Amino acid sequence: MEKIRLNESPIRTCEKFGVNDVVLEGFTVPEVIKAFDSVTIKSGETKLQTNAIKKEASLKYGVGDLLEEQVIKQSNQSYKIVINENQENVELDFDFQENNRSLVDYVEIIAEEGCKGTVILKYKSQDYENSPYEYYHNGICRIEAKKNSNVQVILVNLLNGKSRNFFSLESYVEEDAKAEVITVDFGGKSSVTNYYMNVAQNNAAGSMNSIYLGKEEQKLDINYIAHLNGRKSKIDIEVQGALKDQATKSFKGTIDFKTGAKYAKGNENEFCMLLSDKAKSKALPMLLCTEEDVEGNHSSASGKVDPKQLFYLLSRGFSQKEAMKLIVKARFSHIIDRIEQEELKEEVLAEIDKRLD
């Protein structure tokens, strides 16, 4: 067992705040990665390649060099997804089981010029309650949204409470294109995620929307970074979360207006609902700028459940546990509603109920 430091913020701040990076103690990155063959692919008419994938090295950021190198050299699942028709949808379900405990995956998503589609990557273990198994997931996803394309990528982490989840995402958005990333981050003893979006060209737009839910002694570390390079480019970051028991969360959100991004707009909002006195939330929102005539807004807050809301629901006959579930789902609703797939939406709502019992 060792101590590893991951997910560094792009700009360092005072060490005593404890948000520059995350330190995991008593954890060693697995050296041997066995086969993982429990994958369900729903690909429609999309061209899907599953072998001979050329893995690009050197992420701009990522959760850490050691984990990035493992994906490049040892991935046991690799996919290239090309969206070349409108309204194409792809879903890859990775089902962790007794004989499939370690997944190291590399996924490349390309939305061709003028095309539109949705890609869902779901990581789930069926044995959530009282599982004897510790699962390991380390993944990289690269997104390229070509001119005038529109791509939505939904990442869902429903692993059990003994798992380790690491995920790095990097995206590049061209002129008049739009890339939307939605994340549902519920699982893992620790979940460390790094999402970098380069809104690279004129009139390009990106959004990163996330919900997270921590319980017991879960440790979540979230690092969102957006670079605005094009004129009239735009980024929206919305993060909503809840923590109960002794769960902890660190959020780093950085919007960087680069030279040339005249008239660009960036918005960032993060809110954490504390469901116990022992849960802890840290946040570091940042705006960086080397260009004039831009608009940037950011906010971050945490707080307990509104006692008036809770009293109202209790007075209507709901138990305190059921009232808490309703309040959390109401807070998450505007992000969950962005998921158009009803079956997935219902699964996420059911998981909230289960994990708040």
GROMACS .gro file of C-alpha atoms in nm:
model
  357
    1MET     CA    1   0.000   0.000   0.000
    2GLU     CA    2   0.119   0.351  -0.078
    3LYS     CA    3   0.012   0.713  -0.094
    4ILE     CA    4  -0.057   0.866  -0.436
    5ARG     CA    5  -0.136   1.226  -0.530
    6LEU     CA    6  -0.380   1.285  -0.818
    7ASN     CA    7  -0.599   1.537  -1.000
    8GLU     CA    8  -0.396   1.854  -0.961
    9SER     CA    9  -0.570   2.187  -1.011
   10PRO     CA   10  -0.441   2.390  -1.309
   11ILE     CA   11  -0.358   2.680  -1.077
   12ARG     CA   12  -0.222   2.613  -0.730
   13THR     CA   13  -0.377   2.779  -0.428
   14CYS     CA   14  -0.291   2.776  -0.058
   15GLU     CA   15  -0.200   2.423   0.052
   16LYS     CA   16  -0.395   2.453   0.377
   17PHE     CA   17  -0.722   2.461   0.181
   18GLY     CA   18  -0.658   2.101   0.075
   19VAL     CA   19  -0.808   2.130  -0.275
   20ASN     CA   20  -0.501   2.148  -0.500
   21ASP     CA   21  -0.509   1.770  -0.546
   22VAL     CA   22  -0.633   1.454  -0.380
   23VAL     CA   23  -0.419   1.215  -0.179
   24LEU     CA   24  -0.527   0.850  -0.164
   25GLU     CA   25  -0.370   0.650   0.117
   26GLY     CA   26  -0.361   0.273   0.139
   27PHE     CA   27  -0.413   0.228  -0.234
   28THR     CA   28  -0.188   0.078  -0.500
   29VAL     CA   29  -0.257   0.097  -0.872
   30PRO     CA   30  -0.301  -0.265  -0.991
   31GLU     CA   31  -0.007  -0.389  -1.198
   32VAL     CA   32  -0.186  -0.685  -1.353
   33ILE     CA   33  -0.505  -0.616  -1.548
   34LYS     CA   34  -0.703  -0.925  -1.644
   35ALA     CA   35  -0.958  -0.954  -1.923
   36PHE     CA   36  -1.292  -0.777  -1.891
   37ASP     CA   37  -1.562  -0.927  -2.111
   38SER     CA   38  -1.889  -0.820  -1.950
   39VAL     CA   39  -1.988  -0.546  -2.194
   40THR     CA   40  -2.319  -0.482  -2.366
   41ILE     CA   41  -2.305  -0.267  -2.678
   42LYS     CA   42  -2.607  -0.089  -2.823
   43SER     CA   43  -2.472   0.077  -3.133
   44GLY     CA   44  -2.756   0.134  -3.383
   45GLU     CA   45  -2.620   0.235  -3.721
   46THR     CA   46  -2.306   0.398  -3.583
   47LYS     CA   47  -1.967   0.278  -3.701
   48LEU     CA   48  -1.811   0.120  -3.395
   49GLN     CA   49  -1.454  -0.005  -3.392
   50THR     CA   50  -1.338  -0.229  -3.109
   51ASN     CA   51  -0.982  -0.315  -3.202
   52ALA     CA   52  -0.670  -0.161  -3.355
   53ILE     CA   53  -0.753   0.166  -3.181
   54LYS     CA   54  -0.463   0.408  -3.184
   55LYS     CA   55  -0.443   0.551  -2.833
   56GLU     CA   56  -0.323   0.908  -2.817
   57ALA     CA   57  -0.086   0.986  -2.533
   58SER     CA   58  -0.033   1.303  -2.331
   59LEU     CA   59  -0.362   1.432  -2.197
   60LYS     CA   60  -0.364   1.804  -2.136
   61TYR     CA   61  -0.458   1.737  -1.772
   62GLY     CA   62  -0.608   1.403  -1.666
   63VAL     CA   63  -0.622   1.250  -1.319
   64GLY     CA   64  -0.252   1.156  -1.321
   65ASP     CA   65   0.040   1.038  -1.536
   66LEU     CA   66   0.056   0.691  -1.377
   67LEU     CA   67  -0.308   0.616  -1.453
   68GLU     CA   68  -0.286   0.768  -1.801
   69GLU     CA   69   0.010   0.544  -1.883
   70GLN     CA   70  -0.182   0.240  -1.764
   71VAL     CA   71  -0.469   0.314  -2.004
   72ILE     CA   72  -0.232   0.361  -2.298
   73LYS     CA   73  -0.038   0.041  -2.228
   74GLN     CA   74  -0.280  -0.195  -2.053
   75SER     CA   75  -0.637  -0.116  -2.158
   76ASN     CA   76  -0.856  -0.426  -2.174
   77GLN     CA   77  -1.141  -0.250  -2.358
   78SER     CA   78  -1.100   0.006  -2.641
   79TYR     CA   79  -1.362   0.165  -2.865
   80LYS     CA   80  -1.379   0.422  -3.142
   81ILE     CA   81  -1.729   0.559  -3.196
   82VAL     CA   82  -1.795   0.763  -3.510
   83ILE     CA   83  -2.122   0.955  -3.528
   84ASN     CA   84  -2.187   1.011  -3.898
   85GLU     CA   85  -2.567   1.025  -3.911
   86ASN     CA   86  -2.810   1.250  -3.727
   87GLN     CA   87  -2.978   1.127  -3.408
   88GLU     CA   88  -2.746   0.830  -3.369
   89ASN     CA   89  -2.732   0.686  -3.018
   90VAL     CA   90  -2.473   0.450  -2.872
   91GLU     CA   91  -2.473   0.287  -2.530
   92LEU     CA   92  -2.192   0.082  -2.377
   93ASP     CA   93  -2.276  -0.090  -2.047
   94PHE     CA   94  -1.979  -0.220  -1.848
   95ASP     CA   95  -2.107  -0.468  -1.589
   96PHE     CA   96  -1.863  -0.540  -1.305
   97GLN     CA   97  -1.897  -0.893  -1.166
   98GLU     CA   98  -1.703  -1.155  -0.972
   99ASN     CA   99  -1.503  -1.253  -1.282
  100ASN     CA  100  -1.482  -0.900  -1.423
  101ARG     CA  101  -1.336  -0.686  -1.148
  102SER     CA  102  -1.087  -0.458  -1.327
  103LEU     CA  103  -1.164  -0.238  -1.627
  104VAL     CA  104  -0.912  -0.015  -1.799
  105ASP     CA  105  -1.088   0.141  -2.098
  106TYR     CA  106  -1.014   0.388  -2.374
  107VAL     CA  107  -1.304   0.542  -2.568
  108GLU     CA  108  -1.273   0.782  -2.860
  109ILE     CA  109  -1.585   0.963  -2.982
  110ILE     CA  110  -1.591   1.156  -3.309
  111ALA     CA  111  -1.894   1.354  -3.422
  112GLU     CA  112  -1.853   1.418  -3.793
  113GLU     CA  113  -1.932   1.757  -3.948
  114GLY     CA  114  -2.301   1.845  -3.924
  115CYS     CA  115  -2.397   1.526  -3.736
  116LYS     CA  116  -2.577   1.478  -3.408
  117GLY     CA  117  -2.583   1.192  -3.156
  118THR     CA  118  -2.563   1.070  -2.798
  119VAL     CA  119  -2.314   0.829  -2.642
  120ILE     CA  120  -2.379   0.666  -2.303
  121LEU     CA  121  -2.101   0.501  -2.104
  122LYS     CA  122  -2.237   0.321  -1.798
  123TYR     CA  123  -2.025   0.153  -1.532
  124LYS     CA  124  -2.227  -0.058  -1.291
  125SER     CA  125  -2.194  -0.340  -1.037
  126GLN     CA  126  -2.507  -0.540  -0.961
  127ASP     CA  127  -2.399  -0.633  -0.609
  128TYR     CA  128  -2.419  -0.290  -0.451
  129GLU     CA  129  -2.524  -0.399  -0.102
  130ASN     CA  130  -2.277  -0.598   0.112
  131SER     CA  131  -2.054  -0.685  -0.182
  132PRO     CA  132  -1.734  -0.879  -0.104
  133TYR     CA  133  -1.569  -0.751  -0.423
  134GLU     CA  134  -1.352  -0.446  -0.475
  135TYR     CA  135  -1.377  -0.326  -0.834
  136TYR     CA  136  -1.130  -0.107  -1.020
  137HIS     CA  137  -1.204   0.128  -1.308
  138ASN     CA  138  -0.956   0.353  -1.486
  139GLY     CA  139  -1.077   0.514  -1.807
  140ILE     CA  140  -1.000   0.779  -2.067
  141CYS     CA  141  -1.257   0.928  -2.305
  142ARG     CA  142  -1.167   1.162  -2.590
  143ILE     CA  143  -1.434   1.362  -2.773
  144GLU     CA  144  -1.398   1.548  -3.101
  145ALA     CA  145  -1.694   1.759  -3.211
  146LYS     CA  146  -1.632   1.866  -3.569
  147LYS     CA  147  -1.775   2.175  -3.736
  148ASN     CA  148  -2.149   2.224  -3.685
  149SER     CA  149  -2.191   1.892  -3.502
  150ASN     CA  150  -2.382   1.831  -3.179
  151VAL     CA  151  -2.271   1.551  -2.947
  152GLN     CA  152  -2.396   1.455  -2.602
  153VAL     CA  153  -2.192   1.217  -2.385
  154ILE     CA  154  -2.346   1.071  -2.068
  155LEU     CA  155  -2.114   0.909  -1.813
  156VAL     CA  156  -2.277   0.703  -1.537
  157ASN     CA  157  -2.087   0.560  -1.238
  158LEU     CA  158  -2.300   0.317  -1.035
  159LEU     CA  159  -2.023   0.105  -0.882
  160ASN     CA  160  -2.039  -0.033  -0.530
  161GLY     CA  161  -1.896   0.136  -0.222
  162LYS     CA  162  -1.572  -0.066  -0.222
  163SER     CA  163  -1.467   0.029  -0.575
  164ARG     CA  164  -1.206   0.271  -0.705
  165ASN     CA  165  -1.312   0.488  -0.998
  166PHE     CA  166  -1.076   0.706  -1.203
  167PHE     CA  167  -1.186   0.883  -1.519
  168SER     CA  168  -1.025   1.140  -1.750
  169LEU     CA  169  -1.215   1.313  -2.028
  170GLU     CA  170  -1.074   1.544  -2.292
  171SER     CA  171  -1.280   1.715  -2.562
  172TYR     CA  172  -1.218   1.946  -2.857
  173VAL     CA  173  -1.503   2.155  -2.999
  174GLU     CA  174  -1.478   2.309  -3.346
  175GLU     CA  175  -1.657   2.604  -3.509
  176ASP     CA  176  -2.036   2.619  -3.458
  177ALA     CA  177  -2.026   2.280  -3.285
  178LYS     CA  178  -2.166   2.186  -2.947
  179ALA     CA  179  -2.046   1.924  -2.698
  180GLU     CA  180  -2.245   1.839  -2.386
  181VAL     CA  181  -2.116   1.613  -2.109
  182ILE     CA  182  -2.351   1.483  -1.838
  183THR     CA  183  -2.209   1.283  -1.547
  184VAL     CA  184  -2.382   1.080  -1.279
  185ASP     CA  185  -2.119   1.006  -1.015
  186PHE     CA  186  -2.261   0.790  -0.736
  187GLY     CA  187  -2.025   0.495  -0.689
  188GLY     CA  188  -1.689   0.406  -0.544
  189LYS     CA  189  -1.499   0.418  -0.221
  190SER     CA  190  -1.311   0.688  -0.408
  191SER     CA  191  -1.408   0.854  -0.736
  192VAL     CA  192  -1.152   1.083  -0.897
  193THR     CA  193  -1.260   1.256  -1.219
  194ASN     CA  194  -1.096   1.511  -1.449
  195TYR     CA  195  -1.290   1.668  -1.737
  196TYR     CA  196  -1.116   1.910  -1.975
  197MET     CA  197  -1.303   2.082  -2.257
  198ASN     CA  198  -1.132   2.294  -2.521
  199VAL     CA  199  -1.400   2.517  -2.674
  200ALA     CA  200  -1.157   2.583  -2.951
  201GLN     CA  201  -1.312   2.773  -3.239
  202ASN     CA  202  -1.553   3.055  -3.315
  203ASN     CA  203  -1.914   3.012  -3.197
  204ALA     CA  204  -1.830   2.676  -3.040
  205ALA     CA  205  -2.027   2.582  -2.728
  206GLY     CA  206  -1.977   2.332  -2.450
  207SER     CA  207  -2.151   2.230  -2.130
  208MET     CA  208  -2.057   2.009  -1.838
  209ASN     CA  209  -2.345   1.905  -1.612
  210SER     CA  210  -2.290   1.676  -1.317
  211ILE     CA  211  -2.470   1.524  -1.021
  212TYR     CA  212  -2.289   1.339  -0.745
  213LEU     CA  213  -2.404   1.154  -0.435
  214GLY     CA  214  -2.167   1.047  -0.157
  215LYS     CA  215  -2.237   0.829   0.143
  216GLU     CA  216  -2.057   0.642   0.420
  217GLU     CA  217  -1.685   0.731   0.383
  218GLN     CA  218  -1.682   0.795   0.009
  219LYS     CA  219  -1.422   1.038  -0.121
  220LEU     CA  220  -1.501   1.233  -0.438
  221ASP     CA  221  -1.258   1.462  -0.619
  222ILE     CA  222  -1.394   1.651  -0.922
  223ASN     CA  223  -1.180   1.868  -1.150
  224TYR     CA  224  -1.350   2.057  -1.435
  225ILE     CA  225  -1.139   2.269  -1.669
  226ALA     CA  226  -1.264   2.466  -1.970
  227HIS     CA  227  -1.055   2.670  -2.214
  228LEU     CA  228  -1.235   2.923  -2.430
  229ASN     CA  229  -1.031   3.001  -2.743
  230GLY     CA  230  -1.280   3.103  -3.013
  231ARG     CA  231  -1.470   3.428  -3.062
  232LYS     CA  232  -1.820   3.409  -2.917
  233SER     CA  233  -1.743   3.066  -2.771
  234LYS     CA  234  -1.941   2.957  -2.468
  235ILE     CA  235  -1.917   2.716  -2.173
  236ASP     CA  236  -2.168   2.631  -1.901
  237ILE     CA  237  -2.069   2.423  -1.598
  238GLU     CA  238  -2.342   2.308  -1.358
  239VAL     CA  239  -2.265   2.073  -1.068
  240GLN     CA  240  -2.519   1.960  -0.808
  241GLY     CA  241  -2.436   1.716  -0.530
  242ALA     CA  242  -2.535   1.572  -0.194
  243LEU     CA  243  -2.326   1.415   0.082
  244LYS     CA  244  -2.438   1.207   0.379
  245ASP     CA  245  -2.265   1.019   0.661
  246GLN     CA  246  -1.887   1.092   0.656
  247ALA     CA  247  -1.856   1.145   0.279
  248THR     CA  248  -1.619   1.414   0.151
  249LYS     CA  249  -1.598   1.604  -0.177
  250SER     CA  250  -1.352   1.844  -0.337
  251PHE     CA  251  -1.455   2.039  -0.645
  252LYS     CA  252  -1.221   2.239  -0.868
  253GLY     CA  253  -1.380   2.433  -1.152
  254THR     CA  254  -1.170   2.649  -1.385
  255ILE     CA  255  -1.285   2.860  -1.680
  256ASP     CA  256  -0.995   3.013  -1.873
  257PHE     CA  257  -1.060   3.284  -2.135
  258LYS     CA  258  -0.767   3.262  -2.375
  259THR     CA  259  -0.638   3.539  -2.603
  260GLY     CA  260  -0.864   3.546  -2.908
  261ALA     CA  261  -1.183   3.452  -2.720
  262LYS     CA  262  -1.340   3.795  -2.763
  263TYR     CA  263  -1.710   3.809  -2.665
  264ALA     CA  264  -1.690   3.461  -2.511
  265LYS     CA  265  -1.915   3.368  -2.218
  266GLY     CA  266  -1.850   3.129  -1.931
  267ASN     CA  267  -2.080   3.032  -1.645
  268GLU     CA  268  -2.004   2.802  -1.354
  269ASN     CA  269  -2.224   2.698  -1.063
  270GLU     CA  270  -2.166   2.431  -0.799
  271PHE     CA  271  -2.385   2.349  -0.499
  272CYS     CA  272  -2.343   2.075  -0.240
  273MET     CA  273  -2.625   1.967  -0.010
  274LEU     CA  274  -2.496   1.840   0.327
  275LEU     CA  275  -2.722   1.569   0.466
  276SER     CA  276  -2.522   1.510   0.786
  277ASP     CA  277  -2.305   1.710   1.026
  278LYS     CA  278  -1.999   1.497   0.944
  279ALA     CA  279  -2.005   1.533   0.566
  280LYS     CA  280  -1.744   1.774   0.426
  281SER     CA  281  -1.740   1.979   0.109
  282LYS     CA  282  -1.459   2.187  -0.041
  283ALA     CA  283  -1.474   2.394  -0.357
  284LEU     CA  284  -1.234   2.603  -0.565
  285PRO     CA  285  -1.409   2.793  -0.850
  286MET     CA  286  -1.173   2.998  -1.069
  287LEU     CA  287  -1.197   3.239  -1.361
  288LEU     CA  288  -0.878   3.313  -1.559
  289CYS     CA  289  -0.856   3.564  -1.841
  290THR     CA  290  -0.610   3.705  -2.097
  291GLU     CA  291  -0.873   3.862  -2.326
  292GLU     CA  292  -1.098   4.167  -2.312
  293ASP     CA  293  -1.473   4.185  -2.377
  294VAL     CA  294  -1.562   3.852  -2.219
  295GLU     CA  295  -1.828   3.757  -1.965
  296GLY     CA  296  -1.754   3.519  -1.680
  297ASN     CA  297  -1.963   3.416  -1.380
  298HIS     CA  298  -1.900   3.162  -1.108
  299SER     CA  299  -2.055   3.058  -0.780
  300SER     CA  300  -2.009   2.779  -0.529
  301ALA     CA  301  -2.195   2.703  -0.208
  302SER     CA  302  -2.287   2.428   0.034
  303GLY     CA  303  -2.557   2.402   0.293
  304LYS     CA  304  -2.799   2.184   0.481
  305VAL     CA  305  -3.151   2.098   0.377
  306ASP     CA  306  -3.389   2.391   0.409
  307PRO     CA  307  -3.580   2.325   0.735
  308LYS     CA  308  -3.893   2.489   0.591
  309GLN     CA  309  -3.893   2.247   0.297
  310LEU     CA  310  -3.838   1.953   0.529
  311PHE     CA  311  -4.114   2.065   0.769
  312TYR     CA  312  -4.358   2.109   0.481
  313LEU     CA  313  -4.300   1.756   0.352
  314LEU     CA  314  -4.316   1.605   0.702
  315SER     CA  315  -4.646   1.784   0.760
  316ARG     CA  316  -4.779   1.616   0.444
  317GLY     CA  317  -4.717   1.269   0.583
  318PHE     CA  318  -4.375   1.187   0.440
  319SER     CA  319  -4.116   1.024   0.663
  320GLN     CA  320  -3.789   1.213   0.709
  321LYS     CA  321  -3.607   0.966   0.483
  322GLU     CA  322  -3.864   0.998   0.206
  323ALA     CA  323  -3.863   1.375   0.241
  324MET     CA  324  -3.484   1.381   0.202
  325LYS     CA  325  -3.509   1.174  -0.115
  326LEU     CA  326  -3.764   1.412  -0.265
  327ILE     CA  327  -3.553   1.717  -0.183
  328VAL     CA  328  -3.237   1.566  -0.333
  329LYS     CA  329  -3.417   1.454  -0.650
  330ALA     CA  330  -3.572   1.801  -0.686
  331ARG     CA  331  -3.226   1.958  -0.663
  332PHE     CA  332  -3.092   1.715  -0.928
  333SER     CA  333  -3.397   1.730  -1.154
  334HIS     CA  334  -3.289   1.997  -1.403
  335ILE     CA  335  -2.976   1.794  -1.484
  336ILE     CA  336  -3.150   1.454  -1.487
  337ASP     CA  337  -3.412   1.599  -1.723
  338ARG     CA  338  -3.137   1.658  -1.980
  339ILE     CA  339  -3.118   1.279  -2.019
  340GLU     CA  340  -3.367   1.196  -2.293
  341GLN     CA  341  -3.349   0.818  -2.250
  342GLU     CA  342  -3.639   0.742  -2.014
  343GLU     CA  343  -3.505   0.402  -1.906
  344LEU     CA  344  -3.174   0.552  -1.800
  345LYS     CA  345  -3.347   0.842  -1.629
  346GLU     CA  346  -3.561   0.602  -1.424
  347GLU     CA  347  -3.253   0.397  -1.333
  348VAL     CA  348  -3.075   0.708  -1.201
  349LEU     CA  349  -3.379   0.807  -0.992
  350ALA     CA  350  -3.402   0.453  -0.851
  351GLU     CA  351  -3.034   0.464  -0.757
  352ILE     CA  352  -3.088   0.787  -0.564
  353ASP     CA  353  -3.363   0.616  -0.364
  354LYS     CA  354  -3.148   0.312  -0.298
  355ARG     CA  355  -2.837   0.501  -0.195
  356LEU     CA  356  -3.029   0.733   0.040
  357ASP     CA  357  -3.204   0.447   0.226
   0.00000   0.00000   0.00000
